[in-house]
Short mmCIF file of C-alpha atoms and ligand atoms in Angstrom, two decimals:
data_model
loop_
_atom_site.label_atom_id
_atom_site.label_comp_id
_atom_site.label_asym_id
_atom_site.label_seq_id
_atom_site.Cartn_x
_atom_site.Cartn_y
_atom_site.Cartn_z
CA MET A 1 -7.54 7.93 70.38
CA ILE A 2 -9.07 4.52 69.79
CA ALA A 3 -8.17 1.77 72.28
CA ALA A 4 -5.93 -1.01 71.00
CA ASP A 5 -8.41 -3.73 71.88
CA THR A 6 -11.15 -1.89 69.96
CA ILE A 7 -8.85 -1.72 66.92
CA ALA A 8 -8.23 -5.46 67.29
CA ARG A 9 -11.98 -6.18 67.49
CA LEU A 10 -12.66 -4.05 64.41
CA LYS A 11 -9.98 -5.90 62.43
CA ALA A 12 -11.47 -9.23 63.49
CA ALA A 13 -14.95 -8.06 62.47
CA ALA A 14 -13.67 -6.95 59.06
CA GLY A 15 -12.02 -10.32 58.47
CA ALA A 16 -8.89 -11.27 56.56
CA GLY A 17 -8.12 -8.72 53.83
CA GLY A 18 -10.83 -6.46 55.26
CA TRP A 19 -8.64 -3.82 56.87
CA SER A 20 -5.46 -1.84 56.31
CA GLU A 21 -3.02 0.36 58.22
CA ASP A 22 -0.85 0.91 55.16
CA ALA A 23 -0.24 4.68 54.90
CA GLY A 24 0.24 4.41 51.14
CA GLU A 25 -3.15 2.76 50.66
CA ILE A 26 -4.93 5.09 53.05
CA ALA A 27 -3.44 8.44 51.93
CA PRO A 28 -5.52 8.93 48.74
CA LEU A 29 -8.70 8.29 50.75
CA LEU A 30 -7.95 11.21 53.06
CA VAL A 31 -7.94 13.94 50.42
CA GLU A 32 -10.79 14.78 48.10
CA TRP A 33 -11.26 16.08 44.61
CA ARG A 34 -11.04 19.78 45.48
CA ASP A 35 -8.13 19.26 47.88
CA LYS A 36 -10.08 21.31 50.40
CA TYR A 37 -10.31 18.72 53.18
CA HIS A 38 -7.41 16.70 54.53
CA GLY A 39 -8.29 13.87 56.88
CA ALA A 40 -6.75 11.39 59.28
CA THR A 41 -7.68 7.89 60.38
CA PRO A 42 -6.10 5.24 62.58
CA LEU A 43 -7.61 2.38 60.55
CA LEU A 44 -9.13 1.63 57.15
CA LEU A 45 -11.82 -1.03 57.17
CA LYS A 46 -12.83 -2.49 53.80
CA PRO A 47 -15.31 -5.32 54.34
CA ASN A 48 -16.74 -7.29 51.43
CA SER A 49 -19.96 -8.56 52.97
CA VAL A 50 -23.00 -7.05 54.67
CA GLU A 51 -22.38 -9.32 57.64
CA ALA A 52 -18.89 -7.88 58.06
CA VAL A 53 -20.23 -4.30 57.86
CA ALA A 54 -22.81 -5.17 60.52
CA ALA A 55 -20.16 -6.77 62.75
CA ILE A 56 -17.95 -3.67 62.42
CA VAL A 57 -20.75 -1.25 63.28
CA LYS A 58 -21.76 -3.45 66.23
CA VAL A 59 -18.23 -3.12 67.64
CA CYS A 60 -18.39 0.65 67.05
CA ALA A 61 -21.73 0.85 68.87
CA GLU A 62 -20.51 -1.21 71.84
CA THR A 63 -17.29 0.78 72.16
CA ARG A 64 -18.74 4.17 71.09
CA THR A 65 -16.19 4.36 68.31
CA PRO A 66 -17.03 6.92 65.60
CA ILE A 67 -16.91 5.71 61.99
CA VAL A 68 -17.01 7.45 58.60
CA PRO A 69 -18.43 5.61 55.57
CA GLN A 70 -16.79 6.23 52.21
CA GLY A 71 -17.64 5.15 48.67
CA GLY A 72 -15.82 6.58 45.66
CA ASN A 73 -14.49 9.64 47.54
CA THR A 74 -15.91 12.03 44.93
CA GLY A 75 -18.08 13.95 47.39
CA LEU A 76 -17.61 17.73 47.22
CA VAL A 77 -18.47 18.78 50.78
CA GLY A 78 -16.00 16.69 52.81
CA GLY A 79 -18.60 14.25 54.15
CA GLN A 80 -16.48 11.19 53.35
CA VAL A 81 -13.26 12.56 54.88
CA PRO A 82 -12.55 11.26 58.42
CA GLN A 83 -11.05 13.57 61.04
CA GLY A 84 -9.46 10.91 63.23
CA GLN A 85 -12.35 8.44 63.04
CA VAL A 86 -12.22 4.89 61.67
CA LEU A 87 -12.73 4.92 57.90
CA LEU A 88 -15.19 2.39 56.44
CA SER A 89 -14.74 1.92 52.70
CA LEU A 90 -17.67 0.21 50.98
CA ARG A 91 -15.86 -0.27 47.67
CA ARG A 92 -15.42 -4.02 48.08
CA LEU A 93 -19.14 -4.49 48.56
CA ASN A 94 -19.57 -4.37 44.82
CA GLN A 95 -21.89 -7.07 43.51
CA VAL A 96 -24.76 -6.48 41.11
CA ARG A 97 -27.20 -8.77 42.90
CA ASN A 98 -30.02 -8.81 40.38
CA VAL A 99 -31.30 -7.13 37.22
CA ASP A 100 -35.05 -7.61 36.63
CA ALA A 101 -35.58 -6.29 33.11
CA LEU A 102 -39.29 -7.10 33.11
CA GLY A 103 -39.86 -5.49 36.49
CA ASN A 104 -37.62 -2.54 35.51
CA THR A 105 -35.53 -2.84 38.68
CA MET A 106 -31.93 -3.59 39.57
CA THR A 107 -30.44 -4.47 42.95
CA LEU A 108 -26.88 -3.33 43.58
CA GLU A 109 -24.48 -3.34 46.49
CA ALA A 110 -23.26 -0.01 47.83
CA GLY A 111 -19.77 -0.20 46.33
CA VAL A 112 -20.87 -0.70 42.71
CA ILE A 113 -19.47 2.18 40.65
CA LEU A 114 -22.07 4.18 38.75
CA ALA A 115 -20.58 3.45 35.32
CA GLU A 116 -20.79 -0.28 36.10
CA ALA A 117 -24.40 0.10 37.22
CA GLN A 118 -25.23 1.89 33.97
CA LYS A 119 -23.55 -0.94 32.03
CA ALA A 120 -25.42 -3.66 33.93
CA ALA A 121 -28.70 -1.98 33.02
CA ASP A 122 -27.61 -1.45 29.43
CA ASP A 123 -26.58 -5.11 29.09
CA ALA A 124 -30.14 -6.03 30.07
CA GLY A 125 -31.59 -3.62 27.49
CA ARG A 126 -32.59 -1.04 30.07
CA LEU A 127 -31.52 2.45 31.14
CA PHE A 128 -30.29 3.48 34.58
CA PRO A 129 -30.46 7.25 34.05
CA MET A 130 -28.28 8.60 36.87
CA SER A 131 -25.41 10.39 35.14
CA LEU A 132 -22.71 12.75 36.36
CA ALA A 133 -19.13 13.66 35.54
CA SER A 134 -17.78 11.53 38.42
CA GLU A 135 -19.57 8.38 37.24
CA GLY A 136 -16.30 6.47 36.76
CA SER A 137 -15.65 6.60 40.53
CA ALA A 138 -18.85 7.51 42.42
CA THR A 139 -20.60 4.53 44.03
CA ILE A 140 -24.25 3.61 44.49
CA GLY A 141 -23.91 4.00 48.28
CA GLY A 142 -22.38 7.46 47.92
CA LEU A 143 -24.93 8.55 45.32
CA ILE A 144 -27.77 7.46 47.61
CA SER A 145 -26.19 8.99 50.69
CA THR A 146 -25.77 12.37 48.98
CA ASN A 147 -29.07 12.13 47.07
CA ALA A 148 -27.03 12.87 43.96
CA GLY A 149 -28.47 14.79 41.04
CA GLY A 150 -26.53 15.13 37.81
CA THR A 151 -27.66 15.73 34.27
CA GLY A 152 -30.59 13.29 34.12
CA VAL A 153 -32.67 14.83 36.92
CA LEU A 154 -34.73 16.89 34.49
CA ALA A 155 -36.30 13.76 32.99
CA TYR A 156 -35.79 11.02 35.59
CA GLY A 157 -35.40 12.68 39.01
CA ASN A 158 -32.56 12.63 41.50
CA MET A 159 -31.39 9.60 43.45
CA ARG A 160 -34.23 9.92 45.95
CA GLU A 161 -36.67 9.32 43.13
CA LEU A 162 -34.72 6.40 41.65
CA VAL A 163 -34.50 4.24 44.79
CA LEU A 164 -37.29 1.72 45.42
CA GLY A 165 -35.76 -0.24 48.28
CA LEU A 166 -32.76 -0.12 50.59
CA GLU A 167 -30.65 -2.31 52.81
CA ALA A 168 -28.75 -0.55 55.59
CA VAL A 169 -26.76 -1.32 58.69
CA LEU A 170 -28.26 0.66 61.56
CA PRO A 171 -26.02 2.48 64.07
CA ASP A 172 -26.52 -0.38 66.56
CA GLY A 173 -25.21 -2.94 64.07
CA ARG A 174 -28.54 -4.50 63.09
CA VAL A 175 -29.33 -4.88 59.38
CA TRP A 176 -32.53 -3.30 58.09
CA ARG A 177 -33.47 -5.36 55.03
CA GLY A 178 -35.74 -3.02 53.13
CA LEU A 179 -34.86 -4.12 49.62
CA SER A 180 -38.06 -4.02 47.64
CA GLY A 181 -38.92 -3.37 44.04
CA LEU A 182 -42.45 -2.34 44.94
CA ARG A 183 -43.74 0.86 43.35
CA LYS A 184 -46.47 1.13 45.96
CA ASP A 185 -46.00 0.44 49.66
CA ASN A 186 -47.79 2.66 52.15
CA THR A 187 -47.11 0.63 55.28
CA GLY A 188 -46.11 3.57 57.44
CA TYR A 189 -43.03 5.80 57.35
CA ASP A 190 -40.95 5.48 54.19
CA LEU A 191 -37.75 4.49 56.01
CA LYS A 192 -35.51 4.40 52.94
CA GLN A 193 -35.98 8.14 52.50
CA ILE A 194 -34.42 8.75 55.92
CA PHE A 195 -31.15 7.21 54.75
CA ILE A 196 -31.17 8.82 51.29
CA GLY A 197 -29.29 12.10 51.56
CA ALA A 198 -28.22 11.38 55.16
CA GLU A 199 -24.53 11.36 54.13
CA GLY A 200 -23.74 8.37 56.35
CA THR A 201 -24.95 10.04 59.55
CA LEU A 202 -27.83 7.63 60.20
CA GLY A 203 -26.42 4.26 59.11
CA VAL A 204 -24.47 2.49 56.39
CA VAL A 205 -26.20 1.82 53.08
CA THR A 206 -25.19 -1.67 51.94
CA ALA A 207 -27.48 -2.23 48.93
CA ALA A 208 -30.36 -0.71 47.01
CA THR A 209 -33.03 -1.64 44.52
CA VAL A 210 -33.26 1.09 41.89
CA LYS A 211 -35.61 1.93 39.04
CA LEU A 212 -34.77 1.14 35.44
CA PHE A 213 -36.28 2.74 32.36
CA ALA A 214 -36.81 2.00 28.67
CA LYS A 215 -33.59 2.58 26.79
CA PRO A 216 -33.96 5.37 24.22
CA ALA A 217 -33.69 4.15 20.63
CA ALA A 218 -31.48 7.18 19.95
CA THR A 219 -30.36 10.42 21.49
CA GLU A 220 -29.78 13.70 19.70
CA THR A 221 -27.36 16.23 21.18
CA ALA A 222 -27.27 19.92 20.31
CA PHE A 223 -25.00 22.76 21.41
CA VAL A 224 -26.66 26.12 21.01
CA ALA A 225 -25.77 29.74 21.63
CA VAL A 226 -28.35 31.88 23.41
CA PRO A 227 -28.27 35.68 23.75
CA ASN A 228 -28.92 35.64 27.51
CA VAL A 229 -30.05 33.45 30.41
CA GLU A 230 -33.68 34.51 29.93
CA ALA A 231 -33.56 32.96 26.46
CA ALA A 232 -32.05 29.78 27.90
CA VAL A 233 -35.00 29.35 30.29
CA ALA A 234 -37.51 30.15 27.55
CA LEU A 235 -35.73 27.65 25.29
CA LEU A 236 -36.15 24.92 27.94
CA ARG A 237 -39.92 25.24 27.95
CA PHE A 238 -39.99 25.64 24.16
CA ALA A 239 -37.95 22.44 23.77
CA GLN A 240 -40.15 20.48 26.20
CA GLU A 241 -43.26 21.52 24.26
CA ARG A 242 -41.79 20.67 20.87
CA ALA A 243 -39.49 17.74 21.50
CA GLY A 244 -41.17 15.75 24.24
CA SER A 245 -38.32 13.93 25.93
CA VAL A 246 -35.69 16.54 26.82
CA THR A 247 -33.25 14.45 28.89
CA GLY A 248 -30.46 16.99 29.27
CA PHE A 249 -30.41 20.79 29.44
CA GLU A 250 -27.20 22.35 30.73
CA LEU A 251 -26.13 26.00 30.86
CA ILE A 252 -22.56 27.04 30.05
CA PRO A 253 -21.28 30.65 30.15
CA ARG A 254 -18.73 31.86 27.60
CA ILE A 255 -16.03 32.11 30.27
CA GLY A 256 -16.60 28.45 31.19
CA LEU A 257 -16.24 27.38 27.57
CA GLU A 258 -13.11 29.53 27.23
CA PHE A 259 -11.53 27.81 30.25
CA VAL A 260 -12.29 24.41 28.70
CA LEU A 261 -10.90 25.42 25.29
CA LYS A 262 -7.76 26.74 26.98
CA HIS A 263 -7.08 23.88 29.36
CA VAL A 264 -8.61 20.68 27.98
CA PRO A 265 -6.53 19.08 25.22
CA GLY A 266 -8.51 18.49 22.02
CA ALA A 267 -11.46 20.71 23.04
CA ARG A 268 -12.81 22.75 20.13
CA ASP A 269 -15.39 25.55 19.96
CA PRO A 270 -18.28 23.95 18.08
CA LEU A 271 -19.57 27.31 16.82
CA ASN A 272 -17.88 29.83 14.55
CA ALA A 273 -18.18 32.93 16.72
CA PRO A 274 -18.19 33.56 20.47
CA HIS A 275 -21.52 34.00 22.28
CA PRO A 276 -22.27 34.99 25.90
CA TRP A 277 -24.16 31.82 26.88
CA TYR A 278 -24.64 28.28 25.61
CA VAL A 279 -27.01 25.41 26.29
CA LEU A 280 -26.26 21.75 25.77
CA ILE A 281 -29.50 19.95 24.93
CA GLU A 282 -30.07 16.20 24.82
CA ILE A 283 -33.27 14.77 23.35
CA SER A 284 -34.12 11.08 23.69
CA LEU A 285 -36.10 9.32 21.00
CA HIS A 286 -37.99 6.11 21.49
CA ALA A 287 -38.59 3.43 18.87
CA GLY A 288 -40.80 4.67 16.07
CA GLU A 289 -39.98 8.35 16.58
CA ALA A 290 -38.47 9.95 13.50
CA ALA A 291 -34.93 11.31 13.76
CA GLY A 292 -34.16 14.99 13.24
CA VAL A 293 -36.08 16.34 16.24
CA ALA A 294 -33.11 18.39 17.49
CA GLY A 295 -32.51 19.93 14.05
CA ASP A 296 -36.17 20.93 13.72
CA LEU A 297 -36.14 22.32 17.25
CA LEU A 298 -33.12 24.51 16.52
CA ALA A 299 -34.68 25.82 13.31
CA ASP A 300 -37.93 26.71 15.12
CA ALA A 301 -36.09 28.24 18.09
CA ALA A 302 -34.01 30.39 15.75
CA THR A 303 -37.12 31.82 14.10
CA GLN A 304 -38.41 32.74 17.58
CA GLY A 305 -35.14 34.53 18.37
CA LEU A 306 -34.34 32.12 21.20
CA ILE A 307 -31.03 30.98 19.80
CA ALA A 308 -28.30 32.78 17.92
CA ASP A 309 -26.52 29.73 16.54
CA GLY A 310 -26.29 26.02 17.13
CA THR A 311 -25.09 22.65 15.97
CA VAL A 312 -26.41 19.10 16.24
CA ALA A 313 -23.97 16.23 16.75
CA GLN A 314 -23.86 13.94 13.71
CA SER A 315 -22.23 10.99 15.44
CA LYS A 316 -21.78 9.48 18.87
CA ALA A 317 -18.21 10.82 18.93
CA GLN A 318 -19.45 14.34 18.21
CA ALA A 319 -22.09 14.04 20.93
CA GLN A 320 -19.43 12.90 23.40
CA ALA A 321 -17.22 15.84 22.42
CA LEU A 322 -20.09 18.27 23.09
CA TRP A 323 -20.82 16.64 26.47
CA LYS A 324 -17.13 16.86 27.32
CA LEU A 325 -17.27 20.64 26.90
CA ARG A 326 -19.92 20.70 29.63
CA GLU A 327 -18.37 18.09 31.92
CA GLU A 328 -14.97 19.81 31.94
CA VAL A 329 -16.25 23.25 32.98
CA SER A 330 -15.57 22.57 36.65
CA GLY A 331 -12.17 20.92 36.15
CA ALA A 332 -11.02 23.65 33.75
CA GLN A 333 -11.36 26.20 36.54
CA LYS A 334 -8.49 24.58 38.43
CA PRO A 335 -5.66 25.91 36.23
CA GLU A 336 -7.23 29.37 36.53
CA GLY A 337 -6.37 29.39 40.25
CA GLY A 338 -8.66 29.39 43.26
CA SER A 339 -12.39 28.98 42.82
CA ILE A 340 -15.08 29.62 45.42
CA LYS A 341 -17.86 27.13 44.71
CA HIS A 342 -21.60 27.31 45.30
CA ASP A 343 -24.06 24.51 44.58
CA VAL A 344 -27.35 26.38 44.80
CA SER A 345 -30.88 26.11 43.49
CA VAL A 346 -33.62 28.66 42.90
CA PRO A 347 -36.95 28.38 41.07
CA VAL A 348 -36.19 27.87 37.37
CA SER A 349 -38.02 31.06 36.42
CA SER A 350 -35.77 33.03 38.81
CA ILE A 351 -32.46 31.81 37.38
CA PRO A 352 -31.83 34.83 35.11
CA ALA A 353 -32.50 37.30 37.93
CA PHE A 354 -30.47 35.26 40.41
CA ILE A 355 -27.41 35.07 38.14
CA ALA A 356 -27.57 38.79 37.40
CA ARG A 357 -27.99 39.70 41.08
CA ALA A 358 -25.28 37.38 42.41
CA THR A 359 -22.83 38.40 39.66
CA ALA A 360 -23.30 42.09 40.53
CA ALA A 361 -22.93 41.38 44.27
CA VAL A 362 -19.67 39.48 43.72
CA ALA A 363 -18.32 42.27 41.49
CA ALA A 364 -19.01 44.74 44.31
CA ILE A 365 -17.13 42.83 47.02
CA ALA A 366 -14.44 41.10 44.93
CA PRO A 367 -13.64 43.26 41.90
CA GLY A 368 -12.05 41.25 39.09
CA ALA A 369 -13.31 37.89 40.40
CA ARG A 370 -14.73 35.82 37.54
CA PRO A 371 -18.13 34.13 38.11
CA VAL A 372 -18.64 30.93 36.11
CA PRO A 373 -22.34 30.09 36.66
CA PHE A 374 -23.10 26.79 34.93
CA GLY A 375 -24.98 23.55 35.23
CA HIS A 376 -28.37 22.00 35.57
CA ILE A 377 -30.54 24.96 34.63
CA GLY A 378 -33.51 22.68 33.93
CA ASP A 379 -33.60 21.81 37.65
CA GLY A 380 -32.93 25.36 38.84
CA ASN A 381 -29.50 24.13 40.02
CA ILE A 382 -26.64 26.48 39.23
CA HIS A 383 -23.04 25.85 40.21
CA PHE A 384 -22.22 29.48 40.93
CA ASN A 385 -18.45 29.08 40.96
CA ILE A 386 -16.24 32.14 41.17
CA SER A 387 -12.71 31.96 39.81
CA GLN A 388 -10.15 34.28 41.33
CA PRO A 389 -9.15 37.47 39.48
CA ALA A 390 -6.56 36.60 36.84
CA GLY A 391 -3.10 36.74 38.37
CA ALA A 392 -4.37 37.26 41.94
CA ASP A 393 -2.95 35.46 44.95
CA THR A 394 -4.82 32.17 45.27
CA ALA A 395 -4.51 31.79 49.04
CA GLN A 396 -5.71 35.35 49.63
CA PHE A 397 -8.70 34.81 47.36
CA LEU A 398 -9.67 31.48 48.94
CA ALA A 399 -9.35 33.01 52.41
CA ARG A 400 -12.43 35.05 51.49
CA TRP A 401 -14.53 31.89 50.84
CA ASP A 402 -16.88 32.31 53.84
CA GLU A 403 -17.33 36.04 53.29
CA VAL A 404 -18.17 35.62 49.60
CA SER A 405 -20.41 32.61 50.26
CA ARG A 406 -22.36 34.53 52.85
CA VAL A 407 -23.24 37.15 50.24
CA VAL A 408 -24.20 34.54 47.62
CA HIS A 409 -26.15 32.34 50.06
CA ASP A 410 -28.03 35.33 51.52
CA ILE A 411 -29.16 36.22 48.00
CA VAL A 412 -30.13 32.61 47.24
CA VAL A 413 -32.22 32.14 50.38
CA HIS A 414 -33.50 35.59 51.29
CA GLU A 415 -34.14 36.99 47.82
CA PHE A 416 -34.99 33.89 45.79
CA ALA A 417 -36.26 31.31 48.35
CA GLY A 418 -33.58 28.92 47.12
CA SER A 419 -31.32 26.26 48.65
CA ILE A 420 -27.63 26.57 49.55
CA SER A 421 -27.06 22.91 48.71
CA ALA A 422 -28.91 21.69 45.65
CA GLU A 423 -27.22 18.34 45.05
CA HIS A 424 -23.82 18.00 46.76
CA GLY A 425 -25.07 17.78 50.36
CA VAL A 426 -23.89 19.36 53.58
CA GLY A 427 -20.91 17.27 54.72
CA GLN A 428 -18.55 19.24 56.92
CA MET A 429 -18.55 22.22 54.58
CA LYS A 430 -22.06 23.51 55.27
CA VAL A 431 -22.83 21.98 58.67
CA ASP A 432 -22.93 25.39 60.35
CA GLU A 433 -24.18 27.19 57.26
CA ILE A 434 -27.48 25.26 57.14
CA VAL A 435 -28.23 26.36 60.71
CA ARG A 436 -28.23 29.96 59.44
CA TYR A 437 -30.67 29.24 56.65
CA LYS A 438 -32.97 26.42 57.75
CA SER A 439 -35.71 27.05 60.28
CA ALA A 440 -35.25 26.13 63.95
CA GLU A 441 -38.10 23.65 63.48
CA ALA A 442 -36.26 21.93 60.63
CA ILE A 443 -32.92 21.75 62.46
CA ASP A 444 -34.59 20.50 65.68
CA THR A 445 -36.37 17.77 63.74
CA MET A 446 -33.14 16.71 62.01
CA ARG A 447 -31.39 16.54 65.40
CA ALA A 448 -34.26 14.51 66.87
CA ILE A 449 -33.97 11.96 64.06
CA LYS A 450 -30.19 11.80 64.45
CA ARG A 451 -30.42 11.26 68.23
CA ALA A 452 -33.17 8.66 67.89
CA LEU A 453 -31.22 6.53 65.43
CA ASP A 454 -27.69 7.22 66.60
CA PRO A 455 -27.82 8.13 70.31
CA SER A 456 -24.05 7.67 70.74
CA ASN A 457 -23.29 9.87 67.71
CA ILE A 458 -20.93 7.33 66.13
CA MET A 459 -22.13 7.61 62.52
CA ASN A 460 -20.11 10.21 60.64
CA PRO A 461 -20.14 12.69 63.56
CA GLY A 462 -19.85 16.40 62.83
CA LYS A 463 -21.37 16.05 59.36
CA VAL A 464 -24.78 17.35 58.19
CA VAL A 465 -26.15 18.24 61.65
CA ARG A 466 -24.42 18.54 64.99
CA ALA A 467 -25.98 16.09 67.47
C1 LIG B 1 -16.06 15.93 38.68
C2 LIG B 1 -17.22 15.77 39.62
C3 LIG B 1 -18.51 15.98 39.15
C4 LIG B 1 -19.59 15.83 39.99
N1 LIG B 1 -20.85 16.07 39.49
C5 LIG B 1 -21.92 15.91 40.31
C6 LIG B 1 -23.24 16.14 39.81
O1 LIG B 1 -23.44 16.51 38.66
N2 LIG B 1 -24.26 15.95 40.66
C7 LIG B 1 -24.09 15.55 41.96
O2 LIG B 1 -25.06 15.37 42.69
N3 LIG B 1 -22.85 15.35 42.45
C8 LIG B 1 -21.77 15.51 41.67
N4 LIG B 1 -20.51 15.31 42.16
C9 LIG B 1 -20.35 14.95 43.59
C10 LIG B 1 -20.20 13.44 43.87
O3 LIG B 1 -19.79 12.72 42.75
C11 LIG B 1 -21.50 12.87 44.41
O4 LIG B 1 -21.77 13.48 45.65
C12 LIG B 1 -21.50 11.35 44.62
O5 LIG B 1 -22.81 10.96 44.95
C13 LIG B 1 -20.56 10.86 45.71
O6 LIG B 1 -20.43 9.43 45.60
P1 LIG B 1 -19.19 8.69 46.23
O7 LIG B 1 -19.39 7.23 46.09
O8 LIG B 1 -17.92 9.21 45.69
O9 LIG B 1 -19.35 9.07 47.77
P2 LIG B 1 -18.25 9.61 48.81
O10 LIG B 1 -17.64 10.86 48.31
O11 LIG B 1 -17.32 8.52 49.17
O12 LIG B 1 -19.19 9.92 50.05
C14 LIG B 1 -20.13 10.97 49.98
C15 LIG B 1 -20.97 10.95 51.28
O13 LIG B 1 -21.75 9.76 51.36
C16 LIG B 1 -21.38 8.98 52.52
N5 LIG B 1 -21.38 7.59 52.08
C17 LIG B 1 -20.70 7.04 51.04
N6 LIG B 1 -21.01 5.74 50.90
C18 LIG B 1 -21.90 5.47 51.88
C19 LIG B 1 -22.63 4.30 52.26
N7 LIG B 1 -22.52 3.15 51.62
N8 LIG B 1 -23.47 4.38 53.33
C20 LIG B 1 -23.62 5.53 54.03
N9 LIG B 1 -22.96 6.66 53.69
C21 LIG B 1 -22.13 6.63 52.63
C22 LIG B 1 -20.02 9.53 52.96
O14 LIG B 1 -19.83 9.36 54.33
C23 LIG B 1 -20.13 10.99 52.55
O15 LIG B 1 -20.83 11.70 53.54
C24 LIG B 1 -19.40 15.45 41.34
C25 LIG B 1 -18.10 15.22 41.80
C26 LIG B 1 -17.02 15.38 40.96
C27 LIG B 1 -15.65 15.09 41.49
#
């Protein structure tokens, strides 16, 4: 219960138009994409300046009022969902402050939506390579706070590698102005990295300076069938040797494609016959490089027995249609009923063995359940989602989430030295789970950092690590 005078102070700090108690406006911000977490808040704050964010956090610090930052609300681990705390939406902090095409940097406020950030870079003749299926809603602040990955990690790195400088409101309400486009700066601890991936538990990200890249002159997109996952991994290395700039490499199982063909209007199988596995490959060409790289790659790969069939998009529309088949794999699981999700990573060379092992383990404990392992195979990141047995009771299946996850996560960590959260973060979903799998030294160090920066535990409490 938050005291009435604290609520009044928070409203004053947010300024006119900077807060809301309207249930209709707040309701969509309390549920998330998977409908797994349902939240509650006494107050929505929606400031549009860094000064207002700082004033709000200062009130929270003085009154020990917990606060939950939220960007686009596309997070998949419940980190952005308040459980009775004040909700701080950063969406109105949405200015592109600067694009420096020559310096290859761009400075954006936290609430800028990824698609708008990509466009700002594109308008300046540059590429901002972060790309994921939620890019129409996810914000820069959320992407930084979750250290988002996506499809471009293979060539450009995850968010941690794309951020050069940061501006953040500290848990005491002071503003740390660390915006810098410097590529080299070894003046002590790299503070920005503490906030990247902290999921709002150490402060509020208000702006960032990010890296830009040369815009490819063209991209070529291919959809290929591979006989097995081993061939997919071999094809990755083959493609990187032959084609140079492989900027996308995504694994799709037949069952995932079937779900998309069944549930996504307009989706078409690009190949003539069904195959057990597919890979979506994107190759970027720079000025002066001859077109046709993807076609040559497919021909060579076929002679090596790495691919069984394949097609290269002949137009931008065709490329988009192929990408849509990949991007809809997750959404197309929804009409199939309950799905137990895992966002895991293992060494790339271990992916075939991991998928085989985890699939067999799931079959043993949940006969009829349908694994749909897909995703960023080039980064070793598999979304090992498991759809319920056809026709089974959804609630009963989902009630087994923790039991099934324990089996999958044990295999990931104990047999393959992998991670139980590759790119989505910890949020509230895995806050206890990471204690099982990370070392005591790692958890103690995380807690020490949390207590040092946020001694009153007001920043997104109960997420990532318990104080
Ligand atoms: C269809 C779909 C596809 C997706 N694909 C991918 C993918 O390929 N790769 C991937 O990595 N993720 C993916 N995601 C997950 C999600 O889009 C990312 O985690 C994204 O970075 C979240 O951004 P957001 O602005 O929506 O943040 P939110 O969901 O609003 O918040 C996420 C976390 O960041 C914190 N936070 C938000 N803004 C701030 C801020 N300014 N300061 C401090 N903390 C803040 C929140 O408290 C919360 O803990 C996908 C999600 C969906 C729905």
